[in-house]
PDB file of C-alpha atoms and ligand atoms in Angstrom:
ATOM      1  CA  UNK A   1      11.512 -27.382-140.704  1.00 61.00           C
ATOM      2  CA  UNK A   2      12.279 -28.270-144.328  1.00 71.00           C
ATOM      3  CA  UNK A   3      15.000 -31.029-145.406  1.00 75.00           C
ATOM      4  CA  UNK A   4      17.890 -29.557-146.783  1.00 76.00           C
ATOM      5  CA  UNK A   5      20.757 -31.073-148.491  1.00 79.00           C
ATOM      6  CA  UNK A   6      23.228 -31.434-145.621  1.00 79.00           C
ATOM      7  CA  UNK A   7      20.520 -33.703-144.111  1.00 80.00           C
ATOM      8  CA  UNK A   8      21.458 -36.456-146.754  1.00 84.00           C
ATOM      9  CA  UNK A   9      25.290 -35.977-145.737  1.00 90.00           C
ATOM     10  CA  UNK A  10      25.477 -35.417-141.997  1.00 92.00           C
ATOM     11  CA  UNK A  11      22.928 -36.345-139.346  1.00 93.00           C
ATOM     12  CA  UNK A  12      21.183 -33.589-136.483  1.00 93.00           C
ATOM     13  CA  UNK A  13      23.322 -31.222-137.648  1.00 89.00           C
ATOM     14  CA  UNK A  14      20.112 -28.675-136.678  1.00 87.00           C
ATOM     15  CA  UNK A  15      18.820 -30.482-133.649  1.00 90.00           C
ATOM     16  CA  UNK A  16      19.183 -28.812-130.529  1.00 91.00           C
ATOM     17  CA  UNK A  17      20.901 -31.172-128.370  1.00 94.00           C
ATOM     18  CA  UNK A  18      19.152 -31.808-125.093  1.00 95.00           C
ATOM     19  CA  UNK A  19      21.054 -34.702-123.157  1.00 98.00           C
ATOM     20  CA  UNK A  20      20.527 -36.864-120.123  1.00 98.00           C
ATOM     21  CA  UNK A  21      23.421 -38.553-118.406  1.00 98.00           C
ATOM     22  CA  UNK A  22      24.143 -41.625-116.652  1.00 98.00           C
ATOM     23  CA  UNK A  23      26.566 -41.603-113.752  1.00 98.00           C
ATOM     24  CA  UNK A  24      30.455 -42.907-114.472  1.00 98.00           C
ATOM     25  CA  UNK A  25      30.903 -46.237-115.155  1.00 98.00           C
ATOM     26  CA  UNK A  26      31.683 -47.400-111.435  1.00 98.00           C
ATOM     27  CA  UNK A  27      28.057 -47.082-110.423  1.00 98.00           C
ATOM     28  CA  UNK A  28      26.840 -49.602-112.755  1.00 98.00           C
ATOM     29  CA  UNK A  29      29.388 -52.716-111.759  1.00 97.00           C
ATOM     30  CA  UNK A  30      27.668 -54.498-109.447  1.00 97.00           C
ATOM     31  CA  UNK A  31      24.136 -54.606-111.401  1.00 96.00           C
ATOM     32  CA  UNK A  32      25.968 -55.342-114.783  1.00 96.00           C
ATOM     33  CA  UNK A  33      24.940 -59.087-115.444  1.00 93.00           C
ATOM     34  CA  UNK A  34      28.033 -59.739-117.533  1.00 92.00           C
ATOM     35  CA  UNK A  35      30.525 -58.043-115.216  1.00 94.00           C
ATOM     36  CA  UNK A  36      32.398 -61.306-115.047  1.00 95.00           C
ATOM     37  CA  UNK A  37      33.089 -61.599-119.053  1.00 95.00           C
ATOM     38  CA  UNK A  38      35.405 -58.209-118.186  1.00 97.00           C
ATOM     39  CA  UNK A  39      37.553 -59.366-115.528  1.00 96.00           C
ATOM     40  CA  UNK A  40      39.869 -60.247-118.290  1.00 96.00           C
ATOM     41  CA  UNK A  41      40.632 -57.035-118.795  1.00 96.00           C
ATOM     42  CA  UNK A  42      41.936 -56.105-115.122  1.00 96.00           C
ATOM     43  CA  UNK A  43      39.634 -52.659-115.021  1.00 97.00           C
ATOM     44  CA  UNK A  44      39.970 -51.891-111.872  1.00 97.00           C
ATOM     45  CA  UNK A  45      42.835 -48.444-112.029  1.00 97.00           C
ATOM     46  CA  UNK A  46      40.669 -47.774-115.102  1.00 98.00           C
ATOM     47  CA  UNK A  47      37.542 -47.838-113.624  1.00 97.00           C
ATOM     48  CA  UNK A  48      38.564 -45.244-110.747  1.00 97.00           C
ATOM     49  CA  UNK A  49      40.019 -43.214-112.962  1.00 97.00           C
ATOM     50  CA  UNK A  50      36.896 -42.689-115.339  1.00 98.00           C
ATOM     51  CA  UNK A  51      34.882 -40.006-113.790  1.00 98.00           C
ATOM     52  CA  UNK A  52      33.102 -38.935-116.796  1.00 98.00           C
ATOM     53  CA  UNK A  53      29.321 -39.668-117.123  1.00 98.00           C
ATOM     54  CA  UNK A  54      28.193 -42.258-119.445  1.00 98.00           C
ATOM     55  CA  UNK A  55      25.976 -41.501-122.353  1.00 98.00           C
ATOM     56  CA  UNK A  56      22.527 -43.373-122.216  1.00 98.00           C
ATOM     57  CA  UNK A  57      21.846 -46.417-124.515  1.00 98.00           C
ATOM     58  CA  UNK A  58      19.808 -43.958-126.636  1.00 97.00           C
ATOM     59  CA  UNK A  59      22.848 -41.703-127.019  1.00 98.00           C
ATOM     60  CA  UNK A  60      25.459 -44.419-127.903  1.00 98.00           C
ATOM     61  CA  UNK A  61      24.188 -45.926-131.079  1.00 97.00           C
ATOM     62  CA  UNK A  62      22.118 -48.175-128.603  1.00 96.00           C
ATOM     63  CA  UNK A  63      25.374 -50.035-127.463  1.00 96.00           C
ATOM     64  CA  UNK A  64      24.795 -53.224-124.822  1.00 96.00           C
ATOM     65  CA  UNK A  65      21.690 -52.166-123.822  1.00 96.00           C
ATOM     66  CA  UNK A  66      21.099 -51.230-120.270  1.00 96.00           C
ATOM     67  CA  UNK A  67      24.419 -52.969-119.760  1.00 97.00           C
ATOM     68  CA  UNK A  68      25.934 -49.856-118.809  1.00 98.00           C
ATOM     69  CA  UNK A  69      29.247 -51.233-117.560  1.00 98.00           C
ATOM     70  CA  UNK A  70      29.920 -53.504-120.407  1.00 98.00           C
ATOM     71  CA  UNK A  71      29.204 -50.480-122.879  1.00 98.00           C
ATOM     72  CA  UNK A  72      32.227 -49.030-121.014  1.00 98.00           C
ATOM     73  CA  UNK A  73      34.197 -52.334-120.906  1.00 98.00           C
ATOM     74  CA  UNK A  74      33.937 -52.875-124.618  1.00 98.00           C
ATOM     75  CA  UNK A  75      35.695 -49.361-125.272  1.00 98.00           C
ATOM     76  CA  UNK A  76      38.349 -49.992-122.925  1.00 98.00           C
ATOM     77  CA  UNK A  77      39.023 -53.610-124.998  1.00 98.00           C
ATOM     78  CA  UNK A  78      38.792 -51.817-128.089  1.00 98.00           C
ATOM     79  CA  UNK A  79      40.897 -48.999-126.890  1.00 98.00           C
ATOM     80  CA  UNK A  80      43.721 -51.239-125.730  1.00 98.00           C
ATOM     81  CA  UNK A  81      43.914 -53.406-128.712  1.00 98.00           C
ATOM     82  CA  UNK A  82      44.632 -51.030-130.983  1.00 98.00           C
ATOM     83  CA  UNK A  83      47.327 -49.171-128.738  1.00 98.00           C
ATOM     84  CA  UNK A  84      48.584 -52.956-128.725  1.00 98.00           C
ATOM     85  CA  UNK A  85      48.688 -52.599-132.085  1.00 98.00           C
ATOM     86  CA  UNK A  86      50.462 -49.780-132.236  1.00 98.00           C
ATOM     87  CA  UNK A  87      53.070 -51.314-129.614  1.00 98.00           C
ATOM     88  CA  UNK A  88      52.777 -54.278-131.915  1.00 98.00           C
ATOM     89  CA  UNK A  89      53.895 -52.528-135.169  1.00 98.00           C
ATOM     90  CA  UNK A  90      56.511 -49.790-133.378  1.00 98.00           C
ATOM     91  CA  UNK A  91      54.064 -46.756-134.141  1.00 98.00           C
ATOM     92  CA  UNK A  92      54.745 -43.981-131.652  1.00 98.00           C
ATOM     93  CA  UNK A  93      51.478 -41.947-130.865  1.00 98.00           C
ATOM     94  CA  UNK A  94      51.020 -38.971-130.702  1.00 98.00           C
ATOM     95  CA  UNK A  95      48.100 -38.260-132.593  1.00 98.00           C
ATOM     96  CA  UNK A  96      44.792 -39.965-132.729  1.00 98.00           C
ATOM     97  CA  UNK A  97      41.688 -39.682-134.698  1.00 99.00           C
ATOM     98  CA  UNK A  98      38.718 -42.018-133.805  1.00 99.00           C
ATOM     99  CA  UNK A  99      35.991 -41.755-137.061  1.00 98.00           C
ATOM    100  CA  UNK A 100      32.724 -42.646-136.582  1.00 98.00           C
ATOM    101  CA  UNK A 101      33.451 -41.940-132.788  1.00 99.00           C
ATOM    102  CA  UNK A 102      30.195 -41.718-131.485  1.00 98.00           C
ATOM    103  CA  UNK A 103      29.558 -40.902-127.974  1.00 98.00           C
ATOM    104  CA  UNK A 104      33.342 -41.681-127.553  1.00 98.00           C
ATOM    105  CA  UNK A 105      32.971 -45.601-126.490  1.00 98.00           C
ATOM    106  CA  UNK A 106      36.433 -45.599-127.060  1.00 98.00           C
ATOM    107  CA  UNK A 107      38.243 -42.409-126.648  1.00 98.00           C
ATOM    108  CA  UNK A 108      36.986 -41.790-123.436  1.00 98.00           C
ATOM    109  CA  UNK A 109      39.555 -44.614-122.483  1.00 98.00           C
ATOM    110  CA  UNK A 110      42.494 -43.080-124.684  1.00 97.00           C
ATOM    111  CA  UNK A 111      42.055 -39.526-122.521  1.00 97.00           C
ATOM    112  CA  UNK A 112      42.127 -41.536-119.390  1.00 96.00           C
ATOM    113  CA  UNK A 113      45.112 -43.754-120.546  1.00 96.00           C
ATOM    114  CA  UNK A 114      46.981 -41.871-122.393  1.00 97.00           C
ATOM    115  CA  UNK A 115      47.072 -38.181-121.086  1.00 95.00           C
ATOM    116  CA  UNK A 116      49.750 -37.325-123.581  1.00 96.00           C
ATOM    117  CA  UNK A 117      48.117 -38.639-126.469  1.00 98.00           C
ATOM    118  CA  UNK A 118      46.366 -35.896-128.639  1.00 98.00           C
ATOM    119  CA  UNK A 119      43.035 -37.633-128.879  1.00 98.00           C
ATOM    120  CA  UNK A 120      40.477 -36.505-131.684  1.00 98.00           C
ATOM    121  CA  UNK A 121      37.049 -38.115-132.808  1.00 98.00           C
ATOM    122  CA  UNK A 122      34.551 -37.142-135.874  1.00 98.00           C
ATOM    123  CA  UNK A 123      31.255 -38.415-136.629  1.00 98.00           C
ATOM    124  CA  UNK A 124      28.641 -37.385-139.163  1.00 97.00           C
ATOM    125  CA  UNK A 125      26.277 -36.700-136.096  1.00 96.00           C
ATOM    126  CA  UNK A 126      25.886 -33.553-134.802  1.00 96.00           C
ATOM    127  CA  UNK A 127      24.556 -34.835-131.447  1.00 97.00           C
ATOM    128  CA  UNK A 128      27.302 -36.966-130.524  1.00 98.00           C
ATOM    129  CA  UNK A 129      30.022 -34.629-131.368  1.00 98.00           C
ATOM    130  CA  UNK A 130      27.841 -31.959-128.679  1.00 98.00           C
ATOM    131  CA  UNK A 131      27.856 -34.838-126.664  1.00 98.00           C
ATOM    132  CA  UNK A 132      31.651 -35.547-126.746  1.00 98.00           C
ATOM    133  CA  UNK A 133      32.731 -32.237-126.284  1.00 98.00           C
ATOM    134  CA  UNK A 134      30.445 -31.818-123.280  1.00 98.00           C
ATOM    135  CA  UNK A 135      31.188 -34.445-120.804  1.00 98.00           C
ATOM    136  CA  UNK A 136      34.443 -35.883-121.841  1.00 98.00           C
ATOM    137  CA  UNK A 137      37.501 -35.237-120.811  1.00 96.00           C
ATOM    138  CA  UNK A 138      38.625 -31.580-122.004  1.00 94.00           C
ATOM    139  CA  UNK A 139      41.646 -33.367-123.761  1.00 93.00           C
ATOM    140  CA  UNK A 140      39.116 -34.902-126.379  1.00 97.00           C
ATOM    141  CA  UNK A 141      38.625 -32.835-129.480  1.00 97.00           C
ATOM    142  CA  UNK A 142      36.008 -33.940-131.036  1.00 98.00           C
ATOM    143  CA  UNK A 143      34.825 -32.615-135.218  1.00 98.00           C
ATOM    144  CA  UNK A 144      31.472 -33.010-137.110  1.00 97.00           C
ATOM    145  CA  UNK A 145      32.321 -34.121-140.561  1.00 97.00           C
ATOM    146  CA  UNK A 146      29.848 -35.118-143.105  1.00 94.00           C
ATOM    147  CA  UNK A 147      29.901 -38.512-145.415  1.00 93.00           C
ATOM    148  CA  UNK A 148      31.735 -36.597-148.504  1.00 95.00           C
ATOM    149  CA  UNK A 149      34.983 -37.355-147.861  1.00 97.00           C
ATOM    150  CA  UNK A 150      37.154 -34.535-146.310  1.00 97.00           C
ATOM    151  CA  UNK A 151      38.415 -33.756-142.743  1.00 98.00           C
ATOM    152  CA  UNK A 152      39.936 -30.581-141.677  1.00 98.00           C
ATOM    153  CA  UNK A 153      43.185 -31.968-140.952  1.00 98.00           C
ATOM    154  CA  UNK A 154      46.615 -31.410-142.579  1.00 98.00           C
ATOM    155  CA  UNK A 155      48.137 -33.832-144.326  1.00 98.00           C
ATOM    156  CA  UNK A 156      50.610 -36.420-142.631  1.00 98.00           C
ATOM    157  CA  UNK A 157      49.024 -35.255-139.247  1.00 98.00           C
ATOM    158  CA  UNK A 158      48.041 -38.405-137.782  1.00 99.00           C
ATOM    159  CA  UNK A 159      49.913 -41.556-136.330  1.00 99.00           C
ATOM    160  CA  UNK A 160      46.979 -43.716-135.574  1.00 99.00           C
ATOM    161  CA  UNK A 161      43.669 -43.847-137.031  1.00 99.00           C
ATOM    162  CA  UNK A 162      40.462 -46.220-135.832  1.00 99.00           C
ATOM    163  CA  UNK A 163      36.958 -46.641-137.064  1.00 98.00           C
ATOM    164  CA  UNK A 164      35.065 -48.764-135.098  1.00 98.00           C
ATOM    165  CA  UNK A 165      32.012 -50.129-137.305  1.00 98.00           C
ATOM    166  CA  UNK A 166      32.210 -47.315-139.896  1.00 98.00           C
ATOM    167  CA  UNK A 167      33.347 -48.679-142.810  1.00 98.00           C
ATOM    168  CA  UNK A 168      30.584 -51.708-142.682  1.00 97.00           C
ATOM    169  CA  UNK A 169      28.149 -48.678-143.060  1.00 95.00           C
ATOM    170  CA  UNK A 170      30.049 -46.809-145.568  1.00 95.00           C
ATOM    171  CA  UNK A 171      28.607 -47.593-148.588  1.00 90.00           C
ATOM    172  CA  UNK A 172      29.294 -44.743-151.224  1.00 89.00           C
ATOM    173  CA  UNK A 173      33.036 -43.182-151.266  1.00 94.00           C
ATOM    174  CA  UNK A 174      34.662 -45.844-149.850  1.00 95.00           C
ATOM    175  CA  UNK A 175      37.731 -45.414-151.427  1.00 97.00           C
ATOM    176  CA  UNK A 176      37.807 -41.900-151.417  1.00 98.00           C
ATOM    177  CA  UNK A 177      37.886 -42.107-147.781  1.00 98.00           C
ATOM    178  CA  UNK A 178      40.529 -44.356-147.481  1.00 98.00           C
ATOM    179  CA  UNK A 179      42.596 -41.877-150.088  1.00 98.00           C
ATOM    180  CA  UNK A 180      41.078 -39.138-147.685  1.00 98.00           C
ATOM    181  CA  UNK A 181      42.603 -40.853-144.555  1.00 98.00           C
ATOM    182  CA  UNK A 182      45.827 -41.854-146.026  1.00 98.00           C
ATOM    183  CA  UNK A 183      46.514 -38.267-146.636  1.00 98.00           C
ATOM    184  CA  UNK A 184      46.141 -37.174-142.960  1.00 99.00           C
ATOM    185  CA  UNK A 185      48.346 -39.997-141.904  1.00 99.00           C
ATOM    186  CA  UNK A 186      51.433 -39.799-141.464  1.00 98.00           C
ATOM    187  CA  UNK A 187      53.948 -42.630-143.577  1.00 98.00           C
ATOM    188  CA  UNK A 188      54.580 -45.422-141.241  1.00 98.00           C
ATOM    189  CA  UNK A 189      50.933 -44.485-139.142  1.00 99.00           C
ATOM    190  CA  UNK A 190      48.709 -47.632-139.080  1.00 98.00           C
ATOM    191  CA  UNK A 191      45.194 -47.887-139.480  1.00 99.00           C
ATOM    192  CA  UNK A 192      42.703 -49.897-137.170  1.00 99.00           C
ATOM    193  CA  UNK A 193      39.497 -50.715-139.319  1.00 98.00           C
ATOM    194  CA  UNK A 194      37.018 -53.038-138.663  1.00 98.00           C
ATOM    195  CA  UNK A 195      34.808 -54.341-141.302  1.00 98.00           C
ATOM    196  CA  UNK A 196      32.145 -57.139-142.615  1.00 98.00           C
ATOM    197  CA  UNK A 197      33.705 -59.931-144.781  1.00 98.00           C
ATOM    198  CA  UNK A 198      32.367 -62.924-146.284  1.00 98.00           C
ATOM    199  CA  UNK A 199      33.398 -64.627-142.977  1.00 98.00           C
ATOM    200  CA  UNK A 200      31.188 -62.568-141.385  1.00 98.00           C
ATOM    201  CA  UNK A 201      28.257 -63.567-143.140  1.00 97.00           C
ATOM    202  CA  UNK A 202      28.333 -67.356-142.845  1.00 97.00           C
ATOM    203  CA  UNK A 203      29.526 -67.112-139.313  1.00 97.00           C
ATOM    204  CA  UNK A 204      26.484 -64.977-137.851  1.00 96.00           C
ATOM    205  CA  UNK A 205      23.642 -66.236-136.284  1.00 96.00           C
ATOM    206  CA  UNK A 206      20.095 -64.798-134.819  1.00 96.00           C
ATOM    207  CA  UNK A 207      21.945 -63.788-131.219  1.00 94.00           C
ATOM    208  CA  UNK A 208      24.470 -61.061-133.382  1.00 93.00           C
ATOM    209  CA  UNK A 209      23.405 -57.256-133.552  1.00 88.00           C
ATOM    210  CA  UNK A 210      23.619 -57.654-137.572  1.00 93.00           C
ATOM    211  CA  UNK A 211      21.390 -60.215-138.088  1.00 95.00           C
ATOM    212  CA  UNK A 212      18.459 -58.413-137.919  1.00 93.00           C
ATOM    213  CA  UNK A 213      19.256 -55.699-140.027  1.00 92.00           C
ATOM    214  CA  UNK A 214      20.547 -57.961-142.735  1.00 95.00           C
ATOM    215  CA  UNK A 215      18.523 -61.408-142.461  1.00 95.00           C
ATOM    216  CA  UNK A 216      15.418 -59.173-142.354  1.00 94.00           C
ATOM    217  CA  UNK A 217      16.168 -57.279-145.430  1.00 94.00           C
ATOM    218  CA  UNK A 218      13.080 -57.934-147.829  1.00 93.00           C
ATOM    219  CA  UNK A 219      15.868 -58.362-150.828  1.00 93.00           C
ATOM    220  CA  UNK A 220      18.433 -60.737-149.314  1.00 95.00           C
ATOM    221  CA  UNK A 221      17.674 -63.818-150.405  1.00 94.00           C
ATOM    222  CA  UNK A 222      17.760 -62.260-153.820  1.00 94.00           C
ATOM    223  CA  UNK A 223      21.035 -61.532-153.245  1.00 95.00           C
ATOM    224  CA  UNK A 224      22.867 -64.251-151.118  1.00 97.00           C
ATOM    225  CA  UNK A 225      22.770 -68.210-151.817  1.00 96.00           C
ATOM    226  CA  UNK A 226      22.095 -70.874-149.244  1.00 96.00           C
ATOM    227  CA  UNK A 227      25.014 -70.935-148.364  1.00 96.00           C
ATOM    228  CA  UNK A 228      25.301 -67.230-147.547  1.00 97.00           C
ATOM    229  CA  UNK A 229      27.719 -66.515-150.559  1.00 97.00           C
ATOM    230  CA  UNK A 230      27.324 -63.516-152.055  1.00 97.00           C
ATOM    231  CA  UNK A 231      28.238 -62.848-155.884  1.00 96.00           C
ATOM    232  CA  UNK A 232      31.161 -60.109-156.625  1.00 96.00           C
ATOM    233  CA  UNK A 233      33.590 -58.454-154.508  1.00 97.00           C
ATOM    234  CA  UNK A 234      31.064 -56.525-152.129  1.00 96.00           C
ATOM    235  CA  UNK A 235      27.933 -56.809-151.200  1.00 97.00           C
ATOM    236  CA  UNK A 236      25.382 -53.634-150.019  1.00 95.00           C
ATOM    237  CA  UNK A 237      22.214 -54.482-147.900  1.00 94.00           C
ATOM    238  CA  UNK A 238      20.691 -50.952-147.936  1.00 91.00           C
ATOM    239  CA  UNK A 239      17.407 -49.799-146.218  1.00 87.00           C
ATOM    240  CA  UNK A 240      16.061 -46.994-147.963  1.00 76.00           C
ATOM    241  CA  UNK A 241      16.098 -44.403-145.908  1.00 71.00           C
ATOM    242  CA  UNK A 242      16.800 -40.204-147.097  1.00 69.00           C
ATOM    243  CA  UNK A 243      19.879 -40.000-145.484  1.00 72.00           C
ATOM    244  CA  UNK A 244      23.505 -41.537-145.253  1.00 74.00           C
ATOM    245  CA  UNK A 245      24.457 -44.450-142.822  1.00 84.00           C
ATOM    246  CA  UNK A 246      21.475 -46.540-143.474  1.00 86.00           C
ATOM    247  CA  UNK A 247      23.477 -49.803-145.409  1.00 92.00           C
ATOM    248  CA  UNK A 248      25.282 -52.566-143.890  1.00 95.00           C
ATOM    249  CA  UNK A 249      28.520 -53.800-146.454  1.00 97.00           C
ATOM    250  CA  UNK A 250      30.162 -56.743-146.437  1.00 98.00           C
ATOM    251  CA  UNK A 251      33.508 -57.346-148.187  1.00 98.00           C
ATOM    252  CA  UNK A 252      35.415 -60.231-149.957  1.00 98.00           C
ATOM    253  CA  UNK A 253      38.522 -60.412-148.156  1.00 98.00           C
ATOM    254  CA  UNK A 254      40.310 -60.575-151.651  1.00 98.00           C
ATOM    255  CA  UNK A 255      38.862 -57.578-152.502  1.00 98.00           C
ATOM    256  CA  UNK A 256      40.268 -56.006-149.449  1.00 98.00           C
ATOM    257  CA  UNK A 257      43.726 -57.013-150.119  1.00 98.00           C
ATOM    258  CA  UNK A 258      43.583 -55.510-153.636  1.00 98.00           C
ATOM    259  CA  UNK A 259      42.087 -53.069-153.526  1.00 98.00           C
ATOM    260  CA  UNK A 260      42.261 -51.491-150.079  1.00 98.00           C
ATOM    261  CA  UNK A 261      46.093 -52.797-150.511  1.00 98.00           C
ATOM    262  CA  UNK A 262      46.480 -49.961-153.514  1.00 97.00           C
ATOM    263  CA  UNK A 263      46.181 -47.173-150.862  1.00 97.00           C
ATOM    264  CA  UNK A 264      48.047 -49.007-147.605  1.00 98.00           C
ATOM    265  CA  UNK A 265      49.690 -52.203-146.992  1.00 98.00           C
ATOM    266  CA  UNK A 266      47.687 -54.868-145.023  1.00 98.00           C
ATOM    267  CA  UNK A 267      49.574 -55.683-141.986  1.00 98.00           C
ATOM    268  CA  UNK A 268      46.841 -57.765-140.914  1.00 98.00           C
ATOM    269  CA  UNK A 269      43.365 -59.182-141.034  1.00 98.00           C
ATOM    270  CA  UNK A 270      42.065 -60.225-137.763  1.00 98.00           C
ATOM    271  CA  UNK A 271      39.021 -62.417-137.932  1.00 97.00           C
ATOM    272  CA  UNK A 272      36.416 -62.028-135.600  1.00 97.00           C
ATOM    273  CA  UNK A 273      38.252 -59.817-133.381  1.00 97.00           C
ATOM    274  CA  UNK A 274      37.623 -59.320-130.071  1.00 95.00           C
ATOM    275  CA  UNK A 275      33.804 -59.870-131.121  1.00 93.00           C
ATOM    276  CA  UNK A 276      31.944 -59.974-134.483  1.00 96.00           C
ATOM    277  CA  UNK A 277      33.260 -57.888-136.936  1.00 97.00           C
ATOM    278  CA  UNK A 278      36.879 -58.879-138.591  1.00 98.00           C
ATOM    279  CA  UNK A 279      39.660 -55.899-138.300  1.00 98.00           C
ATOM    280  CA  UNK A 280      42.253 -54.925-140.866  1.00 98.00           C
ATOM    281  CA  UNK A 281      45.401 -53.145-139.727  1.00 98.00           C
ATOM    282  CA  UNK A 282      46.690 -50.981-142.165  1.00 98.00           C
ATOM    283  CA  UNK A 283      49.856 -49.249-142.710  1.00 98.00           C
ATOM    284  CA  UNK A 284      50.621 -46.167-144.730  1.00 98.00           C
ATOM    285  CA  UNK A 285      53.941 -47.086-146.573  1.00 97.00           C
ATOM    286  CA  UNK A 286      56.873 -44.882-145.400  1.00 95.00           C
TER     287      UNK A 286
HETATM  288  C1  LIG B 301      27.783 -48.180-135.463  1.00 72.40           C
HETATM  289  S1  LIG B 301      28.139 -46.586-134.870  1.00 72.40           S
HETATM  290  C2  LIG B 301      29.966 -46.820-134.267  1.00 72.40           C
HETATM  291  C3  LIG B 301      30.589 -46.122-133.522  1.00 72.40           C
HETATM  292  C4  LIG B 301      31.396 -46.051-132.564  1.00 72.40           C
HETATM  293  N1  LIG B 301      32.512 -46.002-133.307  1.00 72.40           N
HETATM  294  C5  LIG B 301      31.633 -47.493-131.117  1.00 72.40           C
HETATM  295  O1  LIG B 301      32.374 -48.286-132.173  1.00 72.40           O
HETATM  296  O2  LIG B 301      31.006 -47.248-130.586  1.00 72.40           O
HETATM  297  C6  LIG B 301      28.331 -45.609-136.379  1.00 72.40           C
HETATM  298  C7  LIG B 301      28.798 -44.591-136.045  1.00 72.40           C
HETATM  299  O3  LIG B 301      30.044 -44.043-137.633  1.00 72.40           O
HETATM  300  C8  LIG B 301      29.087 -42.550-137.791  1.00 72.40           C
HETATM  301  N2  LIG B 301      29.570 -42.800-139.155  1.00 72.40           N
HETATM  302  C9  LIG B 301      29.116 -43.226-140.507  1.00 72.40           C
HETATM  303  N3  LIG B 301      29.103 -42.703-141.696  1.00 72.40           N
HETATM  304  C10 LIG B 301      30.129 -41.690-141.023  1.00 72.40           C
HETATM  305  C11 LIG B 301      31.373 -41.420-141.405  1.00 72.40           C
HETATM  306  N4  LIG B 301      31.208 -41.119-143.318  1.00 72.40           N
HETATM  307  N5  LIG B 301      31.991 -40.046-141.249  1.00 72.40           N
HETATM  308  C12 LIG B 301      32.159 -40.453-139.524  1.00 72.40           C
HETATM  309  N6  LIG B 301      30.850 -40.997-138.946  1.00 72.40           N
HETATM  310  C13 LIG B 301      30.548 -41.968-139.360  1.00 72.40           C
HETATM  311  C14 LIG B 301      27.824 -42.968-137.165  1.00 72.40           C
HETATM  312  O4  LIG B 301      27.071 -41.579-137.004  1.00 72.40           O
HETATM  313  C15 LIG B 301      27.797 -43.479-135.980  1.00 72.40           C
HETATM  314  O5  LIG B 301      27.864 -42.736-134.666  1.00 72.40           O
END
């Protein structure tokens, strides 16, 4: 089929899914070479309760390659960090949205650990949406959005939003997305948004997942200097593809405070938390 304009603002909208799925996470615990790294999570009960299949590596954005248990555990860690932030900032959560949820790495854990929360996810990739709605607990509802900011949700309807590795790729409409999230969040609601900052760029090394996409770009040395500093407020490393979601975006922390701070109170900026990216905890003013 010829490409049409929707192909530029969403992914796989007209592709029919043909999924293979993996077993639930418990099947991969013993064979996962990295399993000891996750012991701090105390995951035994979560592992027992999560009887849902895992996506294959291809259906989860390549996350954790062949390490299927690690993929699952990373989502548990991220979900618990978001829950802890809500508790810390005294936000009672009934309605939660994970923007750019992919095949549910994080929301599957909200569904099993917080069964009373209305768990929603959205993604521009229809295959991810289909995957979640077929294989995750029925208490999760996932819908497709596109890269032009517009969510089919009522204003002031969410208590909690997360976006893991999504604003790290949003090149156009970044502030419009912030306005859209602001619209659907209730006063006092918080958002957990991961970002690349100038620190990410100077901290990263060849072992980071980001390295190849940034440092192999043909123009990168015209943009950054030998200390990996970039000019201006934000840097976009764009691979030219005929679709949205093919860039890596880096922000100066001062810009995040000044510009993102116009929409939200910046409660926290956590550096490299818990792994490679920085996290902003934002609150819609009461
Ligand atoms: C790097 S992946 C991260 C997936 C997931 N958040 C996780 O941490 O496992 C980025 C995801 O965001 C989605 N995405 C990119 N731009 C988006 C947008 N404007 N709105 C919703 N999803 C978007 C992509 O399709 C992809 O699934």
